[in-house]
Coordinates of C-alpha atoms in Angstrom, one line a residue:
M62 CA 7.9 16.3 14.8
Y63 CA 5.1 13.3 14.0
P64 CA 2.1 12.7 15.7
K65 CA 2.6 9.9 18.4
I66 CA 0.6 6.9 17.5
K67 CA -0.4 4.0 19.6
R68 CA -1.4 1.3 17.5
K69 CA -3.5 -1.5 18.2
K70 CA -2.2 -4.8 19.1
T71 CA -3.7 -7.4 16.8
R72 CA -3.0 -10.6 16.3
V73 CA -0.2 -11.6 14.0
V74 CA -1.1 -13.5 10.7
W75 CA 1.2 -14.5 8.0
V76 CA 0.9 -14.3 4.4
G77 CA 3.8 -16.2 2.8
N78 CA 7.0 -15.0 4.8
V79 CA 5.3 -11.6 5.7
G80 CA 3.8 -11.1 9.0
I81 CA 0.9 -8.9 9.5
G82 CA -0.4 -7.7 12.6
G83 CA 1.1 -7.4 16.2
D84 CA 4.7 -5.4 16.2
N85 CA 5.1 -5.9 12.5
P86 CA 4.9 -2.6 10.4
V87 CA 2.1 -1.5 8.4
R88 CA 2.4 -3.4 5.3
V89 CA 1.9 -2.2 1.7
Q90 CA 0.4 -4.0 -0.8
S91 CA -1.0 -3.5 -4.4
M92 CA -2.7 -5.3 -7.1
T93 CA -1.5 -6.2 -10.4
N94 CA -3.7 -4.6 -13.7
T95 CA -2.3 -7.1 -16.0
D96 CA -3.8 -10.1 -17.9
T97 CA -2.5 -12.6 -15.2
R98 CA -2.5 -15.1 -18.2
D99 CA 0.0 -13.0 -19.7
V100 CA 2.7 -14.3 -17.1
K101 CA 5.9 -12.0 -18.6
A102 CA 3.3 -8.8 -18.2
T103 CA 2.2 -9.9 -14.9
L104 CA 5.6 -10.9 -13.7
D105 CA 7.1 -7.4 -14.8
Q106 CA 4.4 -5.4 -13.3
I107 CA 5.1 -7.6 -9.8
H108 CA 8.7 -6.7 -10.3
R109 CA 8.1 -2.8 -10.6
L110 CA 5.8 -2.8 -7.6
Y111 CA 8.6 -4.6 -5.5
E112 CA 11.3 -2.4 -6.5
A113 CA 9.1 0.4 -5.3
G114 CA 8.7 -1.0 -1.9
C115 CA 5.2 -3.5 -2.3
E116 CA 5.3 -6.4 0.2
V117 CA 2.3 -8.4 -0.9
I118 CA 1.1 -8.3 -4.2
R119 CA -2.7 -9.6 -5.5
V120 CA -3.7 -10.7 -8.8
A121 CA -6.9 -11.5 -10.3
I122 CA -8.1 -15.3 -11.4
P123 CA -11.5 -14.5 -13.6
D124 CA -10.9 -18.2 -15.6
E125 CA -9.0 -21.4 -15.9
K126 CA -6.0 -19.5 -17.8
A127 CA -5.4 -17.4 -15.2
V128 CA -5.4 -20.0 -12.5
K129 CA -2.8 -22.1 -14.8
A130 CA -0.5 -19.1 -15.2
L131 CA -0.5 -18.5 -11.5
K132 CA 2.3 -21.6 -11.2
D133 CA 4.3 -19.7 -12.5
I134 CA 3.6 -16.1 -11.2
V135 CA 3.8 -17.5 -7.8
K136 CA 7.2 -19.2 -8.7
E137 CA 8.9 -16.2 -9.9
S138 CA 7.5 -13.5 -7.7
P139 CA 9.4 -11.6 -5.4
I140 CA 7.0 -11.3 -3.2
P141 CA 3.8 -13.3 -1.7
V142 CA 1.1 -13.5 -3.9
I143 CA -2.8 -13.3 -3.0
A144 CA -5.4 -14.7 -5.5
D145 CA -8.5 -12.4 -5.9
L146 CA -11.3 -14.8 -5.9
H147 CA -15.2 -14.1 -6.9
F148 CA -18.0 -16.4 -7.7
Y149 CA -16.2 -19.6 -8.3
T150 CA -14.7 -21.6 -5.3
S151 CA -13.2 -24.0 -7.7
L152 CA -11.1 -21.5 -9.3
G153 CA -9.8 -20.9 -5.6
E154 CA -9.0 -24.3 -4.9
K155 CA -7.2 -24.7 -7.7
A156 CA -5.1 -21.2 -7.2
V157 CA -4.0 -22.1 -3.6
K158 CA -2.5 -25.8 -5.2
A159 CA -0.8 -23.5 -7.2
G160 CA 1.1 -22.2 -4.4
I161 CA -0.6 -18.7 -3.6
A162 CA 0.1 -17.2 0.3
G163 CA -3.3 -15.6 0.5
I164 CA -6.6 -15.5 -1.0
R165 CA -9.0 -12.8 -1.1
I166 CA -12.7 -13.9 -0.8
N167 CA -15.8 -11.6 -1.3
P168 CA -18.5 -13.3 0.8
G169 CA -21.2 -11.5 -0.9
T170 CA -20.6 -13.2 -4.1
F171 CA -20.7 -16.7 -3.3
K172 CA -24.1 -18.7 -3.4
N173 CA -22.9 -22.1 -2.4
K174 CA -21.5 -22.5 1.3
K175 CA -20.4 -25.8 0.8
N176 CA -18.0 -24.9 -1.9
L177 CA -16.9 -22.2 0.3
D178 CA -16.3 -24.6 3.5
R179 CA -14.4 -27.0 1.0
L180 CA -12.3 -24.3 -0.2
I181 CA -11.7 -22.8 3.6
E182 CA -10.4 -26.6 4.0
I183 CA -8.0 -26.4 1.7
C184 CA -6.7 -23.1 2.6
K185 CA -6.4 -24.5 6.3
E186 CA -4.4 -27.5 5.0
R187 CA -1.9 -25.5 3.1
K188 CA -1.7 -22.5 5.8
V189 CA -2.8 -19.5 3.2
C190 CA -3.8 -16.5 4.3
I191 CA -7.4 -15.8 3.8
R192 CA -8.7 -11.8 3.7
I193 CA -12.6 -11.8 4.2
G194 CA -13.1 -8.9 2.2
I195 CA -16.4 -7.1 2.9
N196 CA -17.2 -4.4 -0.1
A197 CA -20.4 -2.1 0.4
G198 CA -21.3 -2.7 -3.2
S199 CA -22.0 -6.5 -2.8
L200 CA -23.4 -7.4 0.5
E201 CA -25.1 -10.6 0.9
S202 CA -29.0 -10.2 0.8
A203 CA -29.8 -11.3 4.1
V204 CA -28.1 -8.2 5.6
L205 CA -29.1 -5.6 3.1
K206 CA -32.6 -6.7 3.6
K207 CA -31.8 -6.1 7.5
Y208 CA -30.0 -2.6 7.1
K209 CA -31.8 -1.7 3.3
I210 CA -28.5 0.3 2.7
P211 CA -25.0 -1.1 2.2
C212 CA -24.3 1.1 5.6
P213 CA -20.6 0.7 8.4
K214 CA -23.1 -1.3 10.8
A215 CA -24.3 -3.9 8.0
M216 CA -20.5 -4.3 6.3
V217 CA -19.4 -5.2 10.3
E218 CA -22.2 -7.4 10.9
S219 CA -21.5 -9.1 7.5
A220 CA -17.7 -9.2 8.5
L221 CA -18.2 -10.3 12.0
N222 CA -20.7 -13.0 10.7
W223 CA -18.0 -14.7 8.0
L224 CA -15.3 -14.3 10.6
N225 CA -16.8 -16.5 13.4
Y226 CA -18.5 -18.5 11.0
I227 CA -14.7 -19.8 9.8
I228 CA -13.5 -19.8 13.2
E229 CA -15.9 -21.9 14.4
K230 CA -16.8 -24.2 11.7
H231 CA -13.3 -24.5 10.5
D232 CA -11.3 -23.5 13.3
Y233 CA -9.2 -21.4 11.2
Q234 CA -7.6 -18.1 12.5
N235 CA -4.9 -16.8 9.7
L236 CA -7.7 -14.3 8.7
K237 CA -7.7 -10.8 7.7
I238 CA -10.3 -8.4 7.3
S239 CA -11.4 -5.3 5.2
L240 CA -14.6 -3.4 5.0
K241 CA -14.6 -1.1 1.9
S242 CA -17.0 1.4 0.5
S243 CA -16.3 4.1 -2.3
N244 CA -16.9 6.6 0.4
W245 CA -14.0 6.9 2.7
W246 CA -16.1 8.3 5.5
E247 CA -18.2 5.1 5.5
T248 CA -14.8 3.1 4.8
A249 CA -13.4 4.6 8.1
K250 CA -16.4 3.8 10.4
S251 CA -16.6 0.8 9.5
Y252 CA -13.2 0.0 10.3
E253 CA -13.4 1.8 13.4
M254 CA -16.2 0.1 14.6
F255 CA -15.0 -3.3 13.7
S256 CA -11.9 -2.5 15.4
K257 CA -13.7 -2.4 18.9
K258 CA -15.1 -5.8 18.3
S259 CA -12.1 -7.9 17.0
D260 CA -8.2 -8.4 17.0
F261 CA -7.8 -9.5 13.6
P262 CA -5.5 -7.4 11.5
L263 CA -7.4 -5.3 9.4
H264 CA -6.5 -4.5 5.6
L265 CA -7.3 -0.8 4.9
G266 CA -8.3 0.8 1.9
V267 CA -11.1 2.8 0.0
T268 CA -12.5 0.8 -2.8
E269 CA -13.2 2.4 -6.3
A270 CA -11.6 5.8 -5.2
G271 CA -10.9 6.7 -8.9
G272 CA -7.8 7.8 -10.5
L273 CA -4.5 9.4 -9.0
I274 CA -5.6 12.9 -7.5
P275 CA -9.1 12.0 -6.5
G276 CA -8.3 8.6 -5.1
T277 CA -5.4 9.6 -3.5
I278 CA -7.2 12.5 -1.3
K279 CA -9.6 9.8 -0.6
N280 CA -7.6 7.2 0.3
T281 CA -5.6 9.4 2.5
M282 CA -8.6 10.9 4.3
A283 CA -9.9 7.4 5.5
I284 CA -6.4 5.8 6.0
T285 CA -4.9 8.4 8.1
Y286 CA -8.1 8.8 10.1
L287 CA -7.8 5.3 10.8
L288 CA -4.1 4.9 11.4
L289 CA -4.2 8.0 13.4
K290 CA -6.5 6.1 16.0
G291 CA -4.1 3.3 15.8
I292 CA -6.3 1.2 13.4
G293 CA -4.8 -0.7 10.4
D294 CA -2.3 -3.2 9.8
T295 CA -1.5 -3.1 5.9
I296 CA -2.6 -1.0 3.2
R297 CA -3.5 -0.3 -0.4
V298 CA -4.6 2.7 -1.9
S299 CA -6.5 1.8 -4.5
L300 CA -6.2 3.9 -7.8
T301 CA -7.0 4.1 -11.5
A302 CA -3.5 4.6 -12.2
D303 CA -0.5 2.7 -12.5
P304 CA 0.0 0.8 -9.8
V305 CA 3.4 2.0 -8.6
E306 CA 1.8 5.1 -8.1
E307 CA -0.3 3.4 -5.1
I308 CA 2.9 2.0 -3.3
Y309 CA 4.3 5.4 -3.5
V310 CA 1.2 7.3 -2.3
A311 CA 0.6 4.8 0.8
F312 CA 4.4 5.2 1.9
E313 CA 3.8 9.0 1.5
I314 CA 0.7 8.6 3.9
L315 CA 2.8 6.5 6.3
K316 CA 5.8 8.5 6.0
N317 CA 4.2 11.5 7.4
L318 CA 2.5 9.8 10.1
G319 CA 6.2 8.6 11.4
L320 CA 4.9 5.3 10.7
R321 CA 7.6 4.2 8.2
S322 CA 10.1 5.6 5.8
L323 CA 11.2 4.4 2.6
H324 CA 11.9 7.0 -0.3
P325 CA 13.2 10.3 0.3
D326 CA 11.0 13.1 1.6
I327 CA 11.2 16.1 -1.0
I328 CA 10.1 19.6 -0.1
A329 CA 9.7 22.4 -2.9
C330 CA 8.2 25.9 -3.1
P331 CA 5.0 26.6 -5.0
T332 CA 7.0 28.8 -7.5
C333 CA 6.1 32.5 -7.6
G334 CA 6.6 35.2 -9.9
R335 CA 10.5 35.5 -8.7
C336 CA 11.2 32.2 -9.8
E337 CA 13.6 32.6 -13.3
I338 CA 13.8 28.4 -13.6
D339 CA 11.7 25.8 -14.6
L340 CA 11.2 24.6 -11.0
M341 CA 8.4 22.1 -11.9
K342 CA 10.4 20.3 -14.7
L343 CA 13.5 20.4 -11.9
Y344 CA 11.3 19.1 -9.1
K345 CA 10.2 16.0 -11.2
E346 CA 13.5 15.4 -12.4
V347 CA 14.2 14.8 -8.5
E348 CA 11.4 13.1 -7.8
N349 CA 12.2 10.8 -10.3
W350 CA 15.6 10.1 -9.6
A351 CA 14.9 9.8 -5.8
K352 CA 11.8 7.1 -6.4
N353 CA 15.0 4.8 -7.2
I354 CA 16.7 5.7 -4.0
K355 CA 15.6 4.0 -0.5
A356 CA 17.1 6.3 2.1
D357 CA 16.0 8.3 5.0
L358 CA 16.8 11.6 3.7
K359 CA 15.1 15.1 3.1
L360 CA 15.9 16.9 0.0
A361 CA 14.8 20.5 -0.9
V362 CA 13.9 21.8 -4.6
M363 CA 13.4 25.9 -4.3
G364 CA 13.0 28.5 -7.3
C365 CA 14.7 31.2 -5.5
I366 CA 18.4 31.7 -4.9
V367 CA 17.5 34.4 -2.3
N368 CA 15.2 32.3 0.3
G369 CA 15.8 28.9 -0.7
P370 CA 18.6 27.6 1.8
G371 CA 16.9 29.6 4.4
E372 CA 13.4 28.1 3.9
A373 CA 14.9 24.4 3.3
K374 CA 17.4 24.5 6.0
M375 CA 15.8 21.6 7.5
A376 CA 16.9 19.6 4.4
D377 CA 19.7 17.6 4.3
L378 CA 20.6 18.5 0.6
G379 CA 18.6 20.9 -1.4
I380 CA 19.4 23.1 -4.7
A381 CA 17.8 26.6 -5.4
G382 CA 17.5 27.9 -9.3
G383 CA 18.5 31.4 -10.6
K384 CA 18.7 32.6 -14.4
G385 CA 21.4 30.2 -15.6
V386 CA 22.7 29.5 -12.3
G387 CA 22.0 27.5 -9.3
I388 CA 23.4 26.4 -6.0
I389 CA 23.6 23.3 -3.7
F390 CA 22.8 23.4 0.0
K391 CA 23.5 21.3 3.2
K392 CA 21.5 22.0 6.4
G393 CA 21.1 25.7 4.8
K394 CA 24.6 26.4 4.1
I395 CA 25.4 26.9 0.7
I396 CA 28.3 24.5 -0.3
R397 CA 28.3 24.6 -4.3
K398 CA 27.7 27.3 -7.0
V399 CA 27.1 25.6 -10.5
S400 CA 25.6 26.5 -13.9
E401 CA 21.9 25.7 -14.5
K402 CA 22.6 22.6 -17.0
D403 CA 25.2 21.2 -14.0
L404 CA 22.8 22.2 -11.3
L405 CA 21.0 18.2 -11.0
P406 CA 23.8 15.9 -12.1
T407 CA 25.7 17.9 -9.4
F408 CA 22.9 17.6 -7.0
F409 CA 22.7 14.0 -7.6
E410 CA 26.7 13.4 -6.8
E411 CA 26.4 15.3 -3.5
I412 CA 23.3 13.1 -2.9
E413 CA 25.4 9.8 -3.4
K414 CA 28.4 11.4 -1.6
F415 CA 26.3 12.1 1.3
L416 CA 24.8 8.5 1.6
K417 CA 28.6 7.2 1.6
E418 CA 29.3 9.1 4.4
H419 CA 25.8 8.2 6.2
P420 CA 25.1 4.3 5.2
E421 CA 22.9 4.1 8.3
R422 CA 20.4 6.2 6.5
L423 CA 20.0 3.5 3.5
H424 CA 16.8 1.4 4.1
L425 CA 18.0 -2.2 3.1
T426 CA 14.9 -3.6 3.5
T427 CA 11.2 -1.8 3.5
S428 CA 10.9 -2.6 7.5

């Protein structure tokens, strides 16, 4: 069973052909960490992210060379490309002309509003989605002067000011919002406050969250808190790690909330003194193999032949190891007993067989 979540009905915006908000699923996105000027490296990473389940990708455009590379990246990318813009609106204008589907602007980094106005008009002409990306660390001086510190109220005021400005001056509404801090609680409260004041879709995430473990925890705390309240239309789990890990973590969050499922769910015992097999190595191999499978499937990796099948009887398929031997079970019932060396290959064969018998379990798309 999963919690019953009633998502807030936000308006729908479009990043290329990807709908965000409304009845669309919570979208999963990431950002490349390659040098955008290196087209091959960037596209290679985008394809890896796409295979993992990424639906929208953001790339940095720090200079003219990066913007020039965008044309080829946009052309070859299997998913819509968003440009990440700071400081220089001229780069943003050229990125839009290169064919991007979205642009993230951080209003606190722009000093010349006239230049920003021109960029917004160009986005409007080409129907490019704009994310108003408010960051606690780069709030505009007027808001900081009022609130003294980059608190949730300050971030919400900044976001509303810019949202209203773009709507009223430019009559453009293909917009989404983010309000990020490196503090997960301040991040969560900012989104919660903003959600009460606007129906524009929200891009969730904690900025500067850190490495795989601390970053996963911070993002999970904020994103789960918000999604349980029905808040959030697209997420990025920012990590100082391989961006592909961001996709796996994001889908784990969504899966455990009952919102979306993409890769198999794997349960495993934590091991104990009874374990007579290298369970951690076994688990890692199953996990890596399962990352290449998009299916609604529950797998189990257990370390004890005696207890394994019973404790994991809710799994579609599972394995349990002993000294030199292992068993494969289905819904708690043992179906095969094999030598330790044949355990994994045989397990993978059984999974493939199960999916052939149950094609409805396969996810043909991430939706």
